[in-house]
Tab-separated table of C-alpha atoms and ligand atoms in Angstrom:
chain	number	residue	atom	x	y	z
T	1	MET	CA	0.000	0.000	0.000
T	2	GLU	CA	1.298	3.406	-0.948
T	3	ARG	CA	1.272	5.784	1.953
T	4	THR	CA	0.029	9.348	1.631
T	5	ILE	CA	2.870	11.711	2.524
T	6	ILE	CA	1.166	15.050	1.794
T	7	GLU	CA	-2.508	15.802	2.086
T	8	THR	CA	-3.983	19.263	1.713
T	9	LYS	CA	-7.371	19.920	3.256
T	10	ASN	CA	-9.224	22.839	1.704
T	11	LEU	CA	-5.925	24.704	1.660
T	12	THR	CA	-6.602	28.379	0.992
T	13	LYS	CA	-4.542	31.544	0.697
T	14	ILE	CA	-6.072	34.960	0.251
T	15	TYR	CA	-3.463	37.725	-0.016
T	16	ASN	CA	-4.307	41.130	1.458
T	17	GLY	CA	-7.880	40.075	2.130
T	18	LYS	CA	-8.713	40.036	-1.569
T	19	ILE	CA	-6.423	38.037	-3.891
T	20	ARG	CA	-7.599	34.434	-3.758
T	21	ALA	CA	-4.374	32.709	-4.863
T	22	VAL	CA	-5.273	29.219	-3.598
T	23	ALA	CA	-8.883	28.234	-3.021
T	24	ASP	CA	-9.968	25.092	-1.126
T	25	LEU	CA	-7.211	23.017	-2.654
T	26	ASN	CA	-7.291	19.264	-1.992
T	27	LEU	CA	-4.283	17.224	-3.045
T	28	GLU	CA	-3.070	13.798	-1.981
T	29	ILE	CA	0.546	12.934	-2.721
T	30	LYS	CA	1.919	9.416	-2.271
T	31	GLU	CA	5.238	8.562	-0.684
T	32	GLY	CA	8.039	8.188	-3.236
T	33	GLU	CA	6.191	9.598	-6.243
T	34	ILE	CA	7.058	12.559	-8.431
T	35	TYR	CA	3.962	14.757	-8.386
T	36	GLY	CA	3.522	17.545	-10.897
T	37	LEU	CA	1.671	20.830	-10.458
T	38	ALA	CA	0.941	22.448	-13.796
T	39	GLY	CA	-0.842	25.696	-14.444
T	40	PRO	CA	-0.496	29.093	-16.074
T	41	ASN	CA	1.166	32.144	-14.508
T	42	GLY	CA	-0.594	33.124	-11.335
T	43	ALA	CA	-2.399	29.767	-11.004
T	44	GLY	CA	-1.221	29.473	-7.398
T	45	LYS	CA	1.580	26.907	-7.748
T	46	THR	CA	4.260	28.832	-5.859
T	47	THR	CA	1.760	29.947	-3.210
T	48	THR	CA	0.766	26.301	-2.650
T	49	ILE	CA	4.395	25.260	-2.326
T	50	ASN	CA	5.174	28.175	-0.004
T	51	MET	CA	2.405	27.039	2.330
T	52	LEU	CA	3.514	23.390	2.230
T	53	ILE	CA	7.083	24.381	3.086
T	54	THR	CA	5.742	26.646	5.879
T	55	ARG	CA	7.226	29.813	4.404
T	56	ILE	CA	3.775	31.427	4.494
T	57	SER	CA	0.643	30.509	6.476
T	58	PRO	CA	-2.649	29.534	4.921
T	59	THR	CA	-5.627	31.804	5.513
T	60	GLY	CA	-7.876	28.734	5.493
T	61	GLY	CA	-7.640	24.953	5.629
T	62	THR	CA	-4.378	23.151	6.271
T	63	ALA	CA	-2.089	20.395	5.067
T	64	ILE	CA	-0.423	17.379	6.627
T	65	VAL	CA	3.165	16.977	5.465
T	66	GLY	CA	4.999	13.813	6.527
T	67	GLY	CA	2.528	13.365	9.378
T	68	TYR	CA	2.756	16.941	10.694
T	69	ASP	CA	0.239	19.749	10.392
T	70	ILE	CA	1.844	22.745	8.637
T	71	THR	CA	-0.041	25.207	10.831
T	72	LYS	CA	0.784	23.496	14.140
T	73	ASN	CA	4.165	21.922	13.714
T	74	SER	CA	6.101	23.883	11.130
T	75	LEU	CA	9.494	23.035	12.639
T	76	ALA	CA	8.908	19.299	12.278
T	77	VAL	CA	7.759	19.857	8.686
T	78	ARG	CA	10.885	21.866	7.878
T	79	ARG	CA	13.169	19.088	9.055
T	80	LEU	CA	11.530	16.660	6.609
T	81	ILE	CA	11.611	18.784	3.488
T	82	GLY	CA	14.084	20.202	1.016
T	83	VAL	CA	13.291	23.156	-1.204
T	84	VAL	CA	14.652	24.281	-4.544
T	85	PRO	CA	13.006	27.654	-5.090
T	86	GLN	CA	12.065	29.242	-8.403
T	87	ASP	CA	14.880	31.809	-8.072
T	88	PHE	CA	18.589	31.133	-7.671
T	89	THR	CA	19.728	31.163	-4.055
T	90	ALA	CA	23.348	29.978	-4.132
T	91	ASP	CA	26.020	32.511	-3.155
T	92	GLU	CA	28.058	33.306	-6.255
T	93	ASP	CA	31.116	34.273	-4.243
T	94	LEU	CA	31.398	30.824	-2.695
T	95	THR	CA	32.228	27.537	-4.375
T	96	GLY	CA	29.599	24.873	-4.968
T	97	ARG	CA	30.898	22.806	-2.071
T	98	GLU	CA	31.060	25.834	0.262
T	99	ASN	CA	27.437	26.620	-0.542
T	100	MET	CA	26.489	23.083	0.402
T	101	MET	CA	28.425	23.205	3.655
T	102	MET	CA	26.864	26.541	4.559
T	103	VAL	CA	23.327	25.259	4.081
T	104	SER	CA	24.224	22.058	5.973
T	105	GLN	CA	25.149	24.279	8.923
T	106	PHE	CA	21.713	25.932	8.858
T	107	TYR	CA	20.244	22.474	9.274
T	108	ASP	CA	22.729	21.461	11.995
T	109	VAL	CA	24.048	18.553	9.969
T	110	PRO	CA	27.240	17.338	11.736
T	111	LYS	CA	30.302	18.432	9.766
T	112	ALA	CA	31.613	14.978	8.825
T	113	LYS	CA	28.169	13.901	7.678
T	114	ALA	CA	27.770	17.150	5.724
T	115	GLN	CA	31.090	16.602	3.952
T	116	GLU	CA	30.121	13.074	3.034
T	117	ASN	CA	26.662	14.152	1.774
T	118	ALA	CA	28.177	16.996	-0.258
T	119	LYS	CA	30.578	14.595	-1.924
T	120	THR	CA	27.865	12.067	-2.809
T	121	LEU	CA	25.451	14.699	-4.070
T	122	LEU	CA	28.032	16.602	-6.127
T	123	LYS	CA	28.914	13.315	-7.767
T	124	LEU	CA	25.261	12.472	-8.400
T	125	VAL	CA	24.825	15.586	-10.551
T	126	ASP	CA	28.300	15.460	-12.128
T	127	LEU	CA	29.603	18.550	-10.362
T	128	GLU	CA	32.634	16.909	-8.719
T	129	GLU	CA	35.107	18.703	-10.939
T	130	ALA	CA	33.459	22.091	-10.574
T	131	ALA	CA	32.816	21.649	-6.840
T	132	ASP	CA	35.657	23.894	-5.724
T	133	ARG	CA	35.132	26.660	-8.270
T	134	LEU	CA	33.220	29.855	-7.505
T	135	VAL	CA	29.553	29.570	-8.453
T	136	ARG	CA	29.850	32.767	-10.529
T	137	THR	CA	31.865	30.721	-13.055
T	138	TYR	CA	29.067	28.126	-13.439
T	139	SER	CA	26.815	27.841	-16.499
T	140	GLY	CA	23.033	28.119	-16.057
T	141	GLY	CA	22.673	24.336	-16.126
T	142	MET	CA	25.410	23.829	-13.516
T	143	ARG	CA	23.760	26.351	-11.233
T	144	LYS	CA	20.435	24.595	-11.464
T	145	ARG	CA	22.128	21.275	-10.672
T	146	LEU	CA	23.771	22.833	-7.649
T	147	GLU	CA	20.437	24.286	-6.483
T	148	LEU	CA	18.941	20.832	-6.835
T	149	ILE	CA	21.432	19.203	-4.469
T	150	ILE	CA	21.557	22.119	-2.016
T	151	GLY	CA	17.939	21.177	-1.320
T	152	LEU	CA	19.125	17.705	-0.296
T	153	VAL	CA	21.977	18.354	2.155
T	154	HIS	CA	19.951	17.282	5.211
T	155	ASP	CA	18.518	14.043	3.729
T	156	PRO	CA	14.939	15.295	3.375
T	157	LYS	CA	12.127	12.827	2.691
T	158	ILE	CA	10.329	15.310	0.462
T	159	LEU	CA	11.820	17.650	-2.130
T	160	PHE	CA	10.000	20.648	-3.610
T	161	LEU	CA	11.160	21.768	-7.046
T	162	ASP	CA	9.634	25.022	-8.269
T	163	GLU	CA	10.338	25.422	-12.002
T	164	PRO	CA	13.616	23.472	-11.933
T	165	THR	CA	14.432	24.040	-15.600
T	166	LEU	CA	12.960	27.466	-16.294
T	167	GLY	CA	14.969	29.275	-18.939
T	168	LEU	CA	17.374	26.396	-19.615
T	169	ASP	CA	17.930	25.334	-23.206
T	170	VAL	CA	16.276	22.124	-24.361
T	171	GLN	CA	19.369	19.959	-24.085
T	172	THR	CA	20.246	21.118	-20.569
T	173	ARG	CA	16.620	20.682	-19.578
T	174	THR	CA	16.510	17.046	-20.647
T	175	GLN	CA	19.776	16.447	-18.763
T	176	MET	CA	18.130	17.849	-15.637
T	177	TRP	CA	15.306	15.349	-16.043
T	178	ASP	CA	17.787	12.509	-15.728
T	179	TYR	CA	19.218	14.011	-12.545
T	180	VAL	CA	15.756	14.449	-11.055
T	181	LYS	CA	14.927	10.812	-11.854
T	182	GLN	CA	18.207	9.637	-10.316
T	183	ILE	CA	17.499	11.581	-7.149
T	184	GLN	CA	14.024	10.160	-6.862
T	185	SER	CA	15.091	6.568	-7.381
T	186	ARG	CA	18.450	6.516	-5.575
T	187	LEU	CA	17.542	8.662	-2.602
T	188	ASN	CA	13.903	7.547	-2.525
T	189	VAL	CA	12.535	11.038	-1.954
T	190	THR	CA	9.045	12.217	-2.799
T	191	ILE	CA	9.265	15.093	-5.286
T	192	ILE	CA	6.742	17.854	-5.862
T	193	LEU	CA	7.469	19.602	-9.108
T	194	THR	CA	5.986	22.678	-10.752
T	195	SER	CA	6.708	23.483	-14.361
T	196	HIS	CA	5.533	25.513	-17.298
T	197	TYR	CA	6.997	22.861	-19.544
T	198	LEU	CA	4.291	20.263	-19.856
T	199	GLU	CA	6.608	17.814	-21.609
T	200	GLU	CA	8.708	17.973	-18.430
T	201	ILE	CA	5.743	17.004	-16.262
T	202	ASP	CA	4.859	14.312	-18.787
T	203	GLU	CA	8.379	12.911	-18.631
T	204	LEU	CA	8.858	13.060	-14.874
T	205	ALA	CA	5.588	12.986	-12.986
T	206	ALA	CA	3.734	9.826	-11.974
T	207	ARG	CA	0.699	12.013	-11.350
T	208	VAL	CA	-0.155	15.606	-12.073
T	209	SER	CA	-2.768	18.144	-11.072
T	210	ILE	CA	-3.615	20.913	-13.495
T	211	ILE	CA	-4.496	23.959	-11.436
T	212	ASP	CA	-5.885	27.341	-12.384
T	213	HIS	CA	-7.208	30.178	-10.233
T	214	GLY	CA	-6.028	28.243	-7.171
T	215	LYS	CA	-8.215	25.217	-7.859
T	216	VAL	CA	-7.563	21.722	-9.148
T	217	LEU	CA	-9.085	21.245	-12.593
T	218	ILE	CA	-8.046	17.616	-13.010
T	219	THR	CA	-5.673	15.057	-11.451
T	220	GLY	CA	-4.288	11.837	-12.894
T	221	SER	CA	-1.286	10.207	-14.472
T	222	PRO	CA	-0.133	11.970	-17.655
T	223	ALA	CA	-1.381	8.926	-19.616
T	224	GLU	CA	-4.814	9.088	-17.960
T	225	LEU	CA	-5.142	12.787	-18.672
T	226	LYS	CA	-4.215	12.287	-22.310
T	227	GLU	CA	-6.658	9.396	-22.623
T	228	SER	CA	-9.403	11.518	-21.102
T	229	LEU	CA	-9.382	13.610	-24.287
T	230	LYS	CA	-10.418	10.579	-26.363
T	231	GLY	CA	-8.503	12.126	-29.195
T	232	ASP	CA	-5.875	9.773	-30.572
T	233	ILE	CA	-5.306	10.395	-34.257
T	234	ILE	CA	-4.543	7.664	-36.780
T	235	SER	CA	-3.438	9.012	-40.146
T	236	LEU	CA	-3.594	6.659	-43.113
T	237	THR	CA	-2.617	6.968	-46.716
T	238	LEU	CA	-4.467	4.368	-48.783
T	239	SER	CA	-3.697	3.058	-52.224
T	240	ASP	CA	-7.169	4.258	-53.178
T	241	GLN	CA	-9.963	6.022	-51.388
T	242	LYS	CA	-12.863	3.625	-51.831
T	243	GLY	CA	-14.397	2.419	-48.596
T	244	ALA	CA	-12.642	4.939	-46.403
T	245	ASP	CA	-15.988	6.509	-45.602
T	246	THR	CA	-17.345	3.339	-44.061
T	247	MET	CA	-14.513	3.374	-41.510
T	248	LYS	CA	-16.850	5.533	-39.430
T	249	THR	CA	-18.675	2.347	-38.483
T	250	ILE	CA	-15.622	0.812	-36.785
T	251	GLN	CA	-16.029	0.652	-33.036
T	252	GLY	CA	-14.138	3.435	-31.209
T	253	VAL	CA	-13.883	5.699	-34.254
T	254	VAL	CA	-15.033	9.216	-33.423
T	255	GLU	CA	-14.484	10.995	-36.720
T	256	VAL	CA	-13.065	10.317	-40.189
T	257	THR	CA	-11.768	13.253	-42.202
T	258	ASP	CA	-10.822	13.060	-45.856
T	259	MET	CA	-7.510	14.896	-46.170
T	260	GLY	CA	-7.287	14.534	-49.978
T	261	SER	CA	-4.669	12.565	-51.956
T	262	ASN	CA	-6.060	9.290	-50.561
T	263	SER	CA	-5.205	10.321	-47.005
T	264	VAL	CA	-7.641	10.009	-44.143
T	265	ARG	CA	-7.399	11.247	-40.602
T	266	ILE	CA	-9.237	9.058	-38.132
T	267	LYS	CA	-9.935	10.303	-34.623
T	268	VAL	CA	-10.388	7.431	-32.180
T	269	VAL	CA	-11.056	7.060	-28.457
T	270	ASN	CA	-7.952	4.949	-27.963
T	271	ALA	CA	-5.460	4.099	-30.706
T	272	ASP	CA	-4.164	0.971	-28.968
T	273	GLU	CA	-7.637	-0.567	-29.222
T	274	SER	CA	-8.695	0.829	-32.589
T	275	LEU	CA	-5.569	0.209	-34.599
T	276	PRO	CA	-6.035	-3.583	-34.926
T	277	LYS	CA	-9.682	-3.037	-35.913
T	278	ILE	CA	-8.704	-0.518	-38.564
T	279	ILE	CA	-6.036	-2.821	-39.940
T	280	ASN	CA	-8.557	-5.681	-40.135
T	281	PHE	CA	-10.988	-3.381	-41.913
T	282	ILE	CA	-8.363	-2.449	-44.466
T	283	SER	CA	-7.540	-6.057	-45.298
T	284	GLN	CA	-11.230	-7.088	-45.400
T	285	HIS	CA	-11.959	-4.324	-47.888
T	286	ALA	CA	-8.956	-5.186	-50.024
T	287	LEU	CA	-7.476	-1.756	-49.459
T	288	SER	CA	-3.796	-1.257	-48.884
T	289	THR	CA	-2.006	1.395	-46.909
T	290	THR	CA	1.143	3.132	-47.998
T	291	LYS	CA	1.577	5.098	-44.790
T	292	LEU	CA	0.239	4.897	-41.242
T	293	THR	CA	1.007	7.114	-38.256
T	294	VAL	CA	-0.441	7.252	-34.754
T	295	GLN	CA	-0.474	10.419	-32.756
T	296	LYS	CA	-1.540	10.660	-29.127
T	297	PRO	CA	-2.543	13.994	-27.626
T	298	THR	CA	0.137	15.830	-25.662
T	299	LEU	CA	-0.272	17.299	-22.190
T	300	ASP	CA	-0.385	20.690	-23.929
T	301	GLU	CA	-3.644	19.608	-25.540
T	302	VAL	CA	-4.921	18.402	-22.162
T	303	PHE	CA	-4.037	21.792	-20.709
T	304	LEU	CA	-5.909	23.545	-23.508
T	305	GLU	CA	-8.951	21.349	-22.985
T	306	TYR	CA	-9.191	22.027	-19.260
T	307	THR	CA	-8.023	25.640	-18.978
T	308	GLY	CA	-9.323	26.874	-22.336
T	309	ARG	CA	-5.881	28.302	-23.084
T	310	THR	CA	-2.624	26.992	-24.439
T	311	ILE	CA	0.193	27.242	-21.932
T	312	ARG	CA	1.981	29.767	-24.161
T	313	GLU	CA	-1.059	32.039	-24.294
T	314	ALA	CA	-1.464	31.656	-20.568
T	315	GLU	CA	2.106	32.777	-19.956
T	316	GLY	CA	2.423	36.496	-19.560
T	317	GLY	CA	5.959	36.760	-20.887
T	318	ASP	CA	8.686	34.618	-22.288
T	319	ASP	CA	11.058	32.371	-20.402
T	320	ALA	CA	14.126	34.339	-21.364
T	321	ARG	CA	12.713	37.395	-19.663
T	322	LYS	CA	11.927	35.400	-16.530
T	323	LEU	CA	15.403	33.923	-16.470
T	324	ALA	CA	16.943	37.370	-16.821
T	325	ILE	CA	14.940	38.513	-13.805
T	326	ASN	CA	16.029	35.449	-11.828
T	327	MET	CA	19.680	35.984	-12.716
T	328	ARG	CA	19.484	39.632	-11.771
T	329	ARG	CA	17.930	38.726	-8.424
T	330	ALA	CA	20.631	36.147	-7.842
T	331	ARG	CA	23.321	38.770	-8.355
T	332	GLN	CA	21.839	41.256	-5.927
F	1	ATP	N1	3.037	38.058	-1.823
F	1	ATP	C1	1.941	38.230	-2.585
F	1	ATP	N2	1.093	39.246	-2.336
F	1	ATP	C2	-0.012	39.419	-3.069
F	1	ATP	N3	-0.376	38.640	-4.108
F	1	ATP	C3	0.446	37.599	-4.406
F	1	ATP	C4	1.639	37.353	-3.672
F	1	ATP	N4	2.237	36.261	-4.192
F	1	ATP	C5	1.455	35.849	-5.208
F	1	ATP	N5	0.368	36.649	-5.338
F	1	ATP	C6	-0.722	36.490	-6.317
F	1	ATP	O1	-1.305	35.210	-6.107
F	1	ATP	C7	-1.626	34.577	-7.340
F	1	ATP	C8	-0.889	33.262	-7.448
F	1	ATP	O2	0.497	33.491	-7.586
F	1	ATP	P1	1.603	32.345	-7.579
F	1	ATP	O3	2.932	32.996	-7.551
F	1	ATP	O4	1.286	31.376	-6.502
F	1	ATP	O5	1.331	31.656	-9.002
F	1	ATP	P2	2.223	30.624	-9.827
F	1	ATP	O6	1.274	29.586	-10.290
F	1	ATP	O7	3.403	30.188	-9.071
F	1	ATP	O8	2.663	31.512	-11.059
F	1	ATP	P3	4.014	31.472	-11.956
F	1	ATP	O9	3.713	30.451	-12.996
F	1	ATP	O10	4.094	32.841	-12.521
F	1	ATP	O11	5.172	31.121	-11.085
F	1	ATP	C9	-1.277	35.586	-8.422
F	1	ATP	O12	-2.432	36.307	-8.716
F	1	ATP	C10	-0.228	36.460	-7.740
F	1	ATP	O13	-0.229	37.744	-8.304
F	2	MG	MG1	5.500	30.250	-9.422
């Protein structure tokens, strides 16, 4: 039986008596899973995380984190969790290792243990060689990797990652995914992840909640959410068009569109189930295919379905601008 490690109970945050950032939020996160929170700018992701890590107090409801109530036992919660915030926090005038040792001290990790943890973690994210260089000489990807392990110096059971790859280029981002997976499997930590990159959530999260206006719109595994759209697309090019129309009668077929040049686009509830039926149909009707592709909906399409916006439309500005702001903050 999977144990619940985080449970929010009508968690609510109203800023300044009027901005309802999080509204009666109910989430249940299982021990050891990577759980994604997706949503447009201002959806309430960071506010939710800030309450769960006891940086800010809820104005209503509560949450149980690792067995402790965030409103009653924040110190116990803090000992169990690690946090990698949206902005850079490492001190640029210290080395990677010095940053780790400094944060270990905040958590009262004994020095020998801290040194050992730093060594293991630096190795885990391939920063051994750069460990004793000043952080100001690090690339964006190296900084993010350092931030990731700084959140782990005190062996937390739960790790919060707020936009871990924001502003990184695609290649560096996919590298980060491997490190996050390694951390989850080797250190057996539960990870709560927010991201604007839905392919990141798709790749990493066992389950995801799409939130908007501080409320959960839908929760499930990425595969479940994609299946909920009932919109797999099978594209066929036939040797000739005759009979394509009658494909509508095949069980599970939602729509058949003639794309011209003997191509048809068939929308089905579930491609895994419909594909064999379509192939049987083709051979029974003495048709032959010259091309066949299957396309499943992406999480971006799920997002569009439930929020009514694409994630790019929902974003106020571009990632580069956000990164520039983060970098500037980090330098101050
Ligand atoms: N300290 C604050 N005071 C007042 N309003 C705030 C504060 N922090 C956040 N808000 C507002 O609360 C809402 C939720 O913001 P939050 O930062 O939690 O969203 P988010 O989902 O993390 O967004 P992003 O994708 O931009 O990081 C927004 O309307 C935001 O303007
Ligand atoms: Mg945020």
